[in-house]
CSV table of C-alpha atoms in Angstrom, one decimal:
chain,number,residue,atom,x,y,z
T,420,UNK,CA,33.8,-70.8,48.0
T,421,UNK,CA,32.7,-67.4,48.5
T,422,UNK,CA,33.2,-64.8,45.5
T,423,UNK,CA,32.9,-61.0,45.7
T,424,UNK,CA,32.7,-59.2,41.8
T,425,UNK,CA,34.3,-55.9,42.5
T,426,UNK,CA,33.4,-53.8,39.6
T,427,UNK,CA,30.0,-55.7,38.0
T,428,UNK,CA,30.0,-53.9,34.9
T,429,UNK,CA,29.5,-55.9,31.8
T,430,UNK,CA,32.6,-58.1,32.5
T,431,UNK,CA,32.3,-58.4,36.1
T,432,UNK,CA,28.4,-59.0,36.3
T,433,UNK,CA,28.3,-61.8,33.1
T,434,UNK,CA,31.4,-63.6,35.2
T,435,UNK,CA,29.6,-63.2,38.6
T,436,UNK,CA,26.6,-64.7,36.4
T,437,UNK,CA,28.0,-67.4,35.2
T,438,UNK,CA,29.6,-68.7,38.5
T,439,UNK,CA,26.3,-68.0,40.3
T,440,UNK,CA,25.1,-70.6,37.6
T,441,UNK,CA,27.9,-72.9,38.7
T,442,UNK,CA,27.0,-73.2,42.1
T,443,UNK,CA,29.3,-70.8,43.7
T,444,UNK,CA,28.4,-68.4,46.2
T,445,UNK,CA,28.6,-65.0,44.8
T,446,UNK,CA,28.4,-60.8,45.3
T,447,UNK,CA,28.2,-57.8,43.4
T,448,UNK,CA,29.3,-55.1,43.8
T,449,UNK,CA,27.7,-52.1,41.9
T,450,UNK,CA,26.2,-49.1,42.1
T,451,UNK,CA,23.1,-46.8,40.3
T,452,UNK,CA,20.7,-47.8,38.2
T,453,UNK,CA,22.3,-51.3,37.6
T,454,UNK,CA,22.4,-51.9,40.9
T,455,UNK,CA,18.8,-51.1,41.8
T,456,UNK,CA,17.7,-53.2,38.6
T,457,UNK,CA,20.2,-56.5,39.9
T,458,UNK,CA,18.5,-56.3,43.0
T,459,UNK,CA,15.3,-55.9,41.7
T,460,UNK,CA,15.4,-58.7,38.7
T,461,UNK,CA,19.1,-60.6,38.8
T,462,UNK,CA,21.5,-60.3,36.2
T,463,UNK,CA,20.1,-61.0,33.0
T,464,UNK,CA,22.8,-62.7,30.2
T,465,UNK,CA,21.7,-62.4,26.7
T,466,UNK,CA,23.9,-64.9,24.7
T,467,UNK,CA,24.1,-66.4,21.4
T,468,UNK,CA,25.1,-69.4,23.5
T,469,UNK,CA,21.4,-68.8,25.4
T,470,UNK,CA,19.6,-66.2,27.9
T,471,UNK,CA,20.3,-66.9,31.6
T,472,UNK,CA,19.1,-64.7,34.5
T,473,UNK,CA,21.4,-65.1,37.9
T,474,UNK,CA,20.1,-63.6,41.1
T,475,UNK,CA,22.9,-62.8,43.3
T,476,UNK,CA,22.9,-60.9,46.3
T,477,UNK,CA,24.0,-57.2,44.8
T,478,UNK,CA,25.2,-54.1,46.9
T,479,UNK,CA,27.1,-50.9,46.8
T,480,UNK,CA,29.1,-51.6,50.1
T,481,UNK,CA,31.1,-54.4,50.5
T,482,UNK,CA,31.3,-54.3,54.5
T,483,UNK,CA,27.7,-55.7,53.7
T,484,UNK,CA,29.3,-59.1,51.9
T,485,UNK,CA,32.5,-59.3,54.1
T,486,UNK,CA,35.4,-61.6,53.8
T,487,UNK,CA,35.6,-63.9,51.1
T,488,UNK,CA,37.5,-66.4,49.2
T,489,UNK,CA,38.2,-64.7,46.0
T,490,UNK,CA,37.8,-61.5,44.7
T,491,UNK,CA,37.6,-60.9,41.0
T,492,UNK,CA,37.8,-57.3,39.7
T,493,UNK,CA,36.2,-55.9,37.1
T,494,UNK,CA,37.3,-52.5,37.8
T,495,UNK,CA,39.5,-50.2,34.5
T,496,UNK,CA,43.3,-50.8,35.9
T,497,UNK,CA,43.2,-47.0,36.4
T,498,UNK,CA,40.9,-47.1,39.4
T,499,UNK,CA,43.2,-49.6,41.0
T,500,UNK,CA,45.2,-47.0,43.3
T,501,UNK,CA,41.9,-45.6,44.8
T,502,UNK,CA,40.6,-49.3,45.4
T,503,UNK,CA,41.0,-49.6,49.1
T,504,UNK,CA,38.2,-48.6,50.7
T,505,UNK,CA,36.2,-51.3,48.8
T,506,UNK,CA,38.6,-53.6,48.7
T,507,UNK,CA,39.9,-54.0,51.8
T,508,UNK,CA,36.3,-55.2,53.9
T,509,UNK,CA,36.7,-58.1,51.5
T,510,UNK,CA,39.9,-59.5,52.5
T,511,UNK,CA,40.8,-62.6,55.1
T,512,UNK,CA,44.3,-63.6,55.6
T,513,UNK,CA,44.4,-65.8,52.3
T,514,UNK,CA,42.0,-64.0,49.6
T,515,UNK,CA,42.7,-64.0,46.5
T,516,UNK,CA,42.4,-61.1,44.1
T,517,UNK,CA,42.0,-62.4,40.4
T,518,UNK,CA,42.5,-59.0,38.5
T,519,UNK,CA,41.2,-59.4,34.8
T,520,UNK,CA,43.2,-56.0,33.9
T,521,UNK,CA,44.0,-54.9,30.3
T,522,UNK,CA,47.6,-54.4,29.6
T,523,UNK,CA,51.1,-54.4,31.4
T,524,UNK,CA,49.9,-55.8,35.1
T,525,UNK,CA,51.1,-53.9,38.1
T,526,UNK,CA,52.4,-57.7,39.3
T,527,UNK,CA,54.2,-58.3,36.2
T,528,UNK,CA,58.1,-58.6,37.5
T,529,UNK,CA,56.8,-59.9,40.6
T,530,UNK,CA,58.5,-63.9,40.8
T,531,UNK,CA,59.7,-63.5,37.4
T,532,UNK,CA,63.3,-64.8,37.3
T,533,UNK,CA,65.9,-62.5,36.0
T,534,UNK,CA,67.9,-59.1,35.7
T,535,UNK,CA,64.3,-57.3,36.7
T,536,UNK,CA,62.9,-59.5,39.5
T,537,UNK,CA,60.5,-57.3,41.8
T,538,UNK,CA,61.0,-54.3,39.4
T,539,UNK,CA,58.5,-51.9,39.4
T,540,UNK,CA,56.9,-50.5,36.5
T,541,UNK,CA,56.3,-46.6,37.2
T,542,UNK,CA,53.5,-46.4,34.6
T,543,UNK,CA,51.1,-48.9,35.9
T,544,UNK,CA,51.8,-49.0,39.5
T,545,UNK,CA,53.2,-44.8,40.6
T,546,UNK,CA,54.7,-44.5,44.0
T,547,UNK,CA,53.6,-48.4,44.5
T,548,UNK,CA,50.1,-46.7,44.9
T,549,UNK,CA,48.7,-50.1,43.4
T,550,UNK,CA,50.7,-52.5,45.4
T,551,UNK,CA,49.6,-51.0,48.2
T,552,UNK,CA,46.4,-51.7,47.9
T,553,UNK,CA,46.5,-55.1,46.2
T,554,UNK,CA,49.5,-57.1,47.8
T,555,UNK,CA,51.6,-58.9,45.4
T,556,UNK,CA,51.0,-62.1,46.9
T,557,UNK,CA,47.3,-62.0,46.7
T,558,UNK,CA,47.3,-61.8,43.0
T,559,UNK,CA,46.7,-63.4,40.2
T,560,UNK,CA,46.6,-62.5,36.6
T,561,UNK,CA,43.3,-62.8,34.6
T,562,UNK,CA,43.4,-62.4,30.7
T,563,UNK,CA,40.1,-62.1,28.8
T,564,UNK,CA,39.1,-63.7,25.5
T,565,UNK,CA,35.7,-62.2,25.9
T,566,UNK,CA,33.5,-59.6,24.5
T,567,UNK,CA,30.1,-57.8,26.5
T,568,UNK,CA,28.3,-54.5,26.9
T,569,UNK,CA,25.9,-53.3,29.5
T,570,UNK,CA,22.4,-53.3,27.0
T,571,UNK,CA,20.7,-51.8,29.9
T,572,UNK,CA,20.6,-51.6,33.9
T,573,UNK,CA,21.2,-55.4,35.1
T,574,UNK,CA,21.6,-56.8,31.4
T,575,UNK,CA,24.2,-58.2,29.8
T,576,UNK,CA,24.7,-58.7,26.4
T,577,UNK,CA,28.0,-61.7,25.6
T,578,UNK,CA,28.8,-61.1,22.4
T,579,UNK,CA,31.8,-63.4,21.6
T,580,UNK,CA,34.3,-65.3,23.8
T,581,UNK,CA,34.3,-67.2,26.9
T,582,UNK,CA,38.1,-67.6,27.8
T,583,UNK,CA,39.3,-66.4,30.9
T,584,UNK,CA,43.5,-67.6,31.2
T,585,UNK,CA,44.5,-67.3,35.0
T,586,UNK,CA,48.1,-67.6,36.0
T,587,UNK,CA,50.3,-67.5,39.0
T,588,UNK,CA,53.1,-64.2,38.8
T,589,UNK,CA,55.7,-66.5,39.5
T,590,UNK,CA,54.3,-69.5,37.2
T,591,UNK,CA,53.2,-72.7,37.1
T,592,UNK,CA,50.2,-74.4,38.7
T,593,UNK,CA,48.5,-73.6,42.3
T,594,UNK,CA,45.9,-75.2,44.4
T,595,UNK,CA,44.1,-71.5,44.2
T,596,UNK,CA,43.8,-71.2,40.8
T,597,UNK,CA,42.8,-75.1,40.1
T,598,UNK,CA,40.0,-73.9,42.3
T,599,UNK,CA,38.8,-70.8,40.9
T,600,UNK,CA,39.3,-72.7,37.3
T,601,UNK,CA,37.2,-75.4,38.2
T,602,UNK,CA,33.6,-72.3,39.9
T,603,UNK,CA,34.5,-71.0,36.1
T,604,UNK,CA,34.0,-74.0,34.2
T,605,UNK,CA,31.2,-75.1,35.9
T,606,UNK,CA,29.8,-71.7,35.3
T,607,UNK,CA,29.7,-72.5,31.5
T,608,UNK,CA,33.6,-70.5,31.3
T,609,UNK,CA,36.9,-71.6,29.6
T,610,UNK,CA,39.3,-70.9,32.3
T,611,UNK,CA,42.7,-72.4,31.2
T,612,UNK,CA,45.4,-72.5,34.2
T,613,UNK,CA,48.4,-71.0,32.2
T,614,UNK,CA,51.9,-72.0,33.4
T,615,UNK,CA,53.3,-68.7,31.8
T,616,UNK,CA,50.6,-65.8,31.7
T,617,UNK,CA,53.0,-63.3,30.4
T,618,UNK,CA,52.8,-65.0,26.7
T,619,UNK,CA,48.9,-64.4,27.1
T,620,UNK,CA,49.4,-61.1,28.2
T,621,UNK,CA,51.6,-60.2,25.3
T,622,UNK,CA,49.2,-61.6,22.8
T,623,UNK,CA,46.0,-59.5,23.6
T,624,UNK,CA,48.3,-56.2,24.3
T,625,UNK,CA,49.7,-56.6,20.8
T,626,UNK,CA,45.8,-55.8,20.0
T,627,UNK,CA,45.2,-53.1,22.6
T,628,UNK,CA,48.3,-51.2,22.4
T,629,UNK,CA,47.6,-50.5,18.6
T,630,UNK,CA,43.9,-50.6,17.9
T,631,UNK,CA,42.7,-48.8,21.1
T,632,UNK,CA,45.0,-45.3,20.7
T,633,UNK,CA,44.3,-45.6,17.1
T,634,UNK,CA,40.5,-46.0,17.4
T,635,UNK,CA,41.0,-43.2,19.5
T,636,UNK,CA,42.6,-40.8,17.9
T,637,UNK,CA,40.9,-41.2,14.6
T,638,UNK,CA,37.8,-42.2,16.1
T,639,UNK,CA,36.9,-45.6,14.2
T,640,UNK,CA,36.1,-49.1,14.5
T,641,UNK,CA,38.0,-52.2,14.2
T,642,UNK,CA,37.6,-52.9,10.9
T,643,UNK,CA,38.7,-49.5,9.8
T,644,UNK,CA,41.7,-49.3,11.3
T,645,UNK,CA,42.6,-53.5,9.9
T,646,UNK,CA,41.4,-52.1,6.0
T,647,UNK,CA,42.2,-48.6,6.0
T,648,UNK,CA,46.3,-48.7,4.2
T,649,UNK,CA,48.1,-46.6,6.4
T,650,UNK,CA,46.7,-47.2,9.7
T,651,UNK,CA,47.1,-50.7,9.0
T,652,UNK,CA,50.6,-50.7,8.2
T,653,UNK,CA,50.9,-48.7,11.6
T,654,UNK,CA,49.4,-51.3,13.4
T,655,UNK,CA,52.0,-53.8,12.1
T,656,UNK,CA,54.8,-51.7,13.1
T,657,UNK,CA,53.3,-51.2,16.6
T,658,UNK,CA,52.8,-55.1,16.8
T,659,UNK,CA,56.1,-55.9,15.8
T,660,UNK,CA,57.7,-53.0,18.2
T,661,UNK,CA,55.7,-54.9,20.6
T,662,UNK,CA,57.0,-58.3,20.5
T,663,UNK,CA,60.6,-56.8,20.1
T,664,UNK,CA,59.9,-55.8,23.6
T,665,UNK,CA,58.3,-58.8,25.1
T,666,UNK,CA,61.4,-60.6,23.8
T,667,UNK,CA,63.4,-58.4,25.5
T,668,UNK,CA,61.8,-59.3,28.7
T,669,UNK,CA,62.3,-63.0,27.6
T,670,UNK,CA,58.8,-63.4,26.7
T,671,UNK,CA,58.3,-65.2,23.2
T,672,UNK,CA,54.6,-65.5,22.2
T,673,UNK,CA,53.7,-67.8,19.1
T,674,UNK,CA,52.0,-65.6,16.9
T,675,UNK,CA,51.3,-64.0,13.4
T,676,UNK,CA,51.6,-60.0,13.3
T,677,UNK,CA,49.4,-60.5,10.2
T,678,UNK,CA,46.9,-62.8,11.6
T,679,UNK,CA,46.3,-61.3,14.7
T,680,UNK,CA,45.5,-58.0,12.6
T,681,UNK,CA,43.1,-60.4,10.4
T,682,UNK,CA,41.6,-61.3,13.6
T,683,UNK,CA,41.2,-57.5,14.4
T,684,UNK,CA,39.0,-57.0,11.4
T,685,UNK,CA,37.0,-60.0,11.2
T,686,UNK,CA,35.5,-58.3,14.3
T,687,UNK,CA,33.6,-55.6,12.1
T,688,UNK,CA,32.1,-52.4,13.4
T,689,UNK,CA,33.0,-52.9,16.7
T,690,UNK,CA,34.7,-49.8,19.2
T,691,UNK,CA,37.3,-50.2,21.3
T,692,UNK,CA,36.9,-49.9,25.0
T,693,UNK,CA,39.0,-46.8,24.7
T,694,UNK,CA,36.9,-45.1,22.4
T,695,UNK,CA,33.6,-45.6,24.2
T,696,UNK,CA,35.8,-44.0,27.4
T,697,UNK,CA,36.6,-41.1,24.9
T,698,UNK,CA,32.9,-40.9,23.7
T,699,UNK,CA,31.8,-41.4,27.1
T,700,UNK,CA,34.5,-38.6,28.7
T,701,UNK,CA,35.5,-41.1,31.2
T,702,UNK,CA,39.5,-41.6,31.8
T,703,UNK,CA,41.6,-43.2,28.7
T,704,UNK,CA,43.0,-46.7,30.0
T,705,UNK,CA,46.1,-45.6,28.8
T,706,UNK,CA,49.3,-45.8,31.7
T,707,UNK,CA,48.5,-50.1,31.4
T,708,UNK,CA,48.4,-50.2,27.5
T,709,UNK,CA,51.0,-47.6,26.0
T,710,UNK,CA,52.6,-46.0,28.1
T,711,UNK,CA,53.7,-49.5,30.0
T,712,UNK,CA,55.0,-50.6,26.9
T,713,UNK,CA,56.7,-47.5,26.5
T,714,UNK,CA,58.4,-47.8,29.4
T,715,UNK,CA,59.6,-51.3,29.3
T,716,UNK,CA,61.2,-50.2,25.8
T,717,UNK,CA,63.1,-47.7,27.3
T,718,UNK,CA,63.9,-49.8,30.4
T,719,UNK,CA,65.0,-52.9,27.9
T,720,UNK,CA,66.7,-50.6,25.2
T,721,UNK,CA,64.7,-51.6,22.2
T,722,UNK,CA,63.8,-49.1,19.7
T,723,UNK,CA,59.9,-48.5,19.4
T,724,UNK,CA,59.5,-45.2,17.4
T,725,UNK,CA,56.3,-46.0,16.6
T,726,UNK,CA,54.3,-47.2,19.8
T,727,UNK,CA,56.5,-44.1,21.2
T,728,UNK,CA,54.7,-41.3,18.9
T,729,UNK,CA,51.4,-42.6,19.1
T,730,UNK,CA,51.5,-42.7,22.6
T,731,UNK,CA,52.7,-39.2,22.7
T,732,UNK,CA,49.2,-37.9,20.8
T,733,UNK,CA,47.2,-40.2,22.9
T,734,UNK,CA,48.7,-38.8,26.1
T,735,UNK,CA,47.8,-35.6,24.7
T,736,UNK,CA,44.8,-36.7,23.8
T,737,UNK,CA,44.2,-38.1,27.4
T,738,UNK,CA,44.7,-34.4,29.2
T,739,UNK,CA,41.5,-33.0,27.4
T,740,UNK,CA,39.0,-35.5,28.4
T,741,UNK,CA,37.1,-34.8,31.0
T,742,UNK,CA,38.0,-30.8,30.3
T,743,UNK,CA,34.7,-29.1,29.4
């Protein structure tokens, strides 16, 4: 099995680590300083489940690796649409791209059964800019249970977590993702073969679509959004508009507003992605987590005033970065 990492930030490079350390034949792709120091000295994982160093093959142009078997991405959802170029000199007739996204997936209607099979969802794929580029029937859905950060060029720091649910679009179990289950496990990873990703899905967006705006907008951690009154209780609305909506869709996750928001600030200090993107002035990950959401509301008919008016400041908020 040959595996390209397209995207080896701190997600991409501990997962292209791990499978290294599995046995499977692996390549980054990355750019800069990090590049220059995984070429240099490997991919160092610092871990409270122990230090690893993986040296894979690393490079900033994928012609250079070729066709492979799998490609996992590690890119933001928002750089999806402007993929191609890199994406495309890794593809044979049957890779697979395992796309370990944030938020409402461009493939989410895709072989789901019912009134909005093969819908598309404006937000998170415009014009069909992102199935262009990554073909429906290439994909399969990634959610991550796991927390990193780039501590420097070519190191890693895993913080918490080591779940990484694949599933088909259309459900149930394939050949393809047994496979790519079983390079992940024997990396050290949980990779669970879910028979219904969307409940996954659901689950960690009722997290993202609340706590990342919010951080966001008032500029705070985790655990002061889950103990501060008010933007707790707007969290809990947001959560519940949520799964209103995902029931909508026929989607019924098992799962406690309350304890998924205890969850939330047992995680301390910690930023959301989103905010280090605001701090950083990069591009909100915004059209995939809110505005997605958004839009299935109004596509389903279920009332979501809250979700709707927070996205509304964020979007705002969105314009201005970037804008010196």
């Amino acid at each position: 099995m040959r595996v390209a990492i397209l995207g080896a930030g701190a997600i991409g490079a501990y997962v292209g680590a791990a499978l290294h350390r599995g046995g499977t034949e692996v390549h980054l792709v990355a750019r800069g300083a990090h590049l220059e120091a995984i070429r240099s000295d490997g991919v160092t994982v610092l871990s409270p489940r122990g230090d690893f160093t993986a040296r894979t093959p690393a490079t900033d142009d994928p012609a250079e690796i070729g066709p492979v078997d799998y490609v996992f991405l590690g890119l933001k959802a928002n750089s999806y649409a402007s993929a191609g170029p890199l994406l495309t000199p890794l593809l044979h007739d049957r890779t697979v791209v395992v796309a370990a996204q944030n938020g409402i997936p461009w493939w989410y209607f895709h072989g789901l059964k019912g009134p909005y099979e093969g819908r598309r969802i404006e937000s998170v794929d415009p014009g069909g800019a992102v199935t262009q580029v990554l073909e429906l029937g290439r994909a399969i859905g990634c959610v991550v249970y796991c927390s990193t950060e780039l501590e420097g060029p070519g190191v890693v720091r895993h913080l918490e977590g080591t779940r990484f649910s694949i599933g088909e679009p259309a459900g149930g179990r394939s050949q393809r993702c047994e496979a790519f289950s079983t390079a992940m496990v024997a990396g050290g990873l949980k990779c669970p073969v879910e028979d219904d990703l969307r409940k996954d899905i659901w689950i960690k967006l009722l997290g993202n679509a609340a706590f990342n705006p919010i951080s966001a907008l008032a500029r705070a951690t985790m655990v002061e959004i889950a103990t501060h009154q008010g933007t707790r209780q707007m969290v809990r609305l947001m959560m519940e508009e949520s799964l209103a909506i995902a029931a909508a869709l026929g989607c019924h996750p098992e799962i406690s507003v309350d304890k998924r928001i205890d969850g939330a600030e047992r995680v301390g200090e910690h930023k959301t992605s989103m905010l280090q993107d605001l701090e950083k002035d990069k591009p909100l990950e915004l059209d995939v987590i809110l505005a997605a959401v958004v839009e299935l509301a109004e596509l389903t008919g279920t009332p979501a005033p809250t979700l709707r008016a927070v996205h509304a400041v964020t979007d705002l908020l969105a314009t201005k970065v970037g804008v010196a």
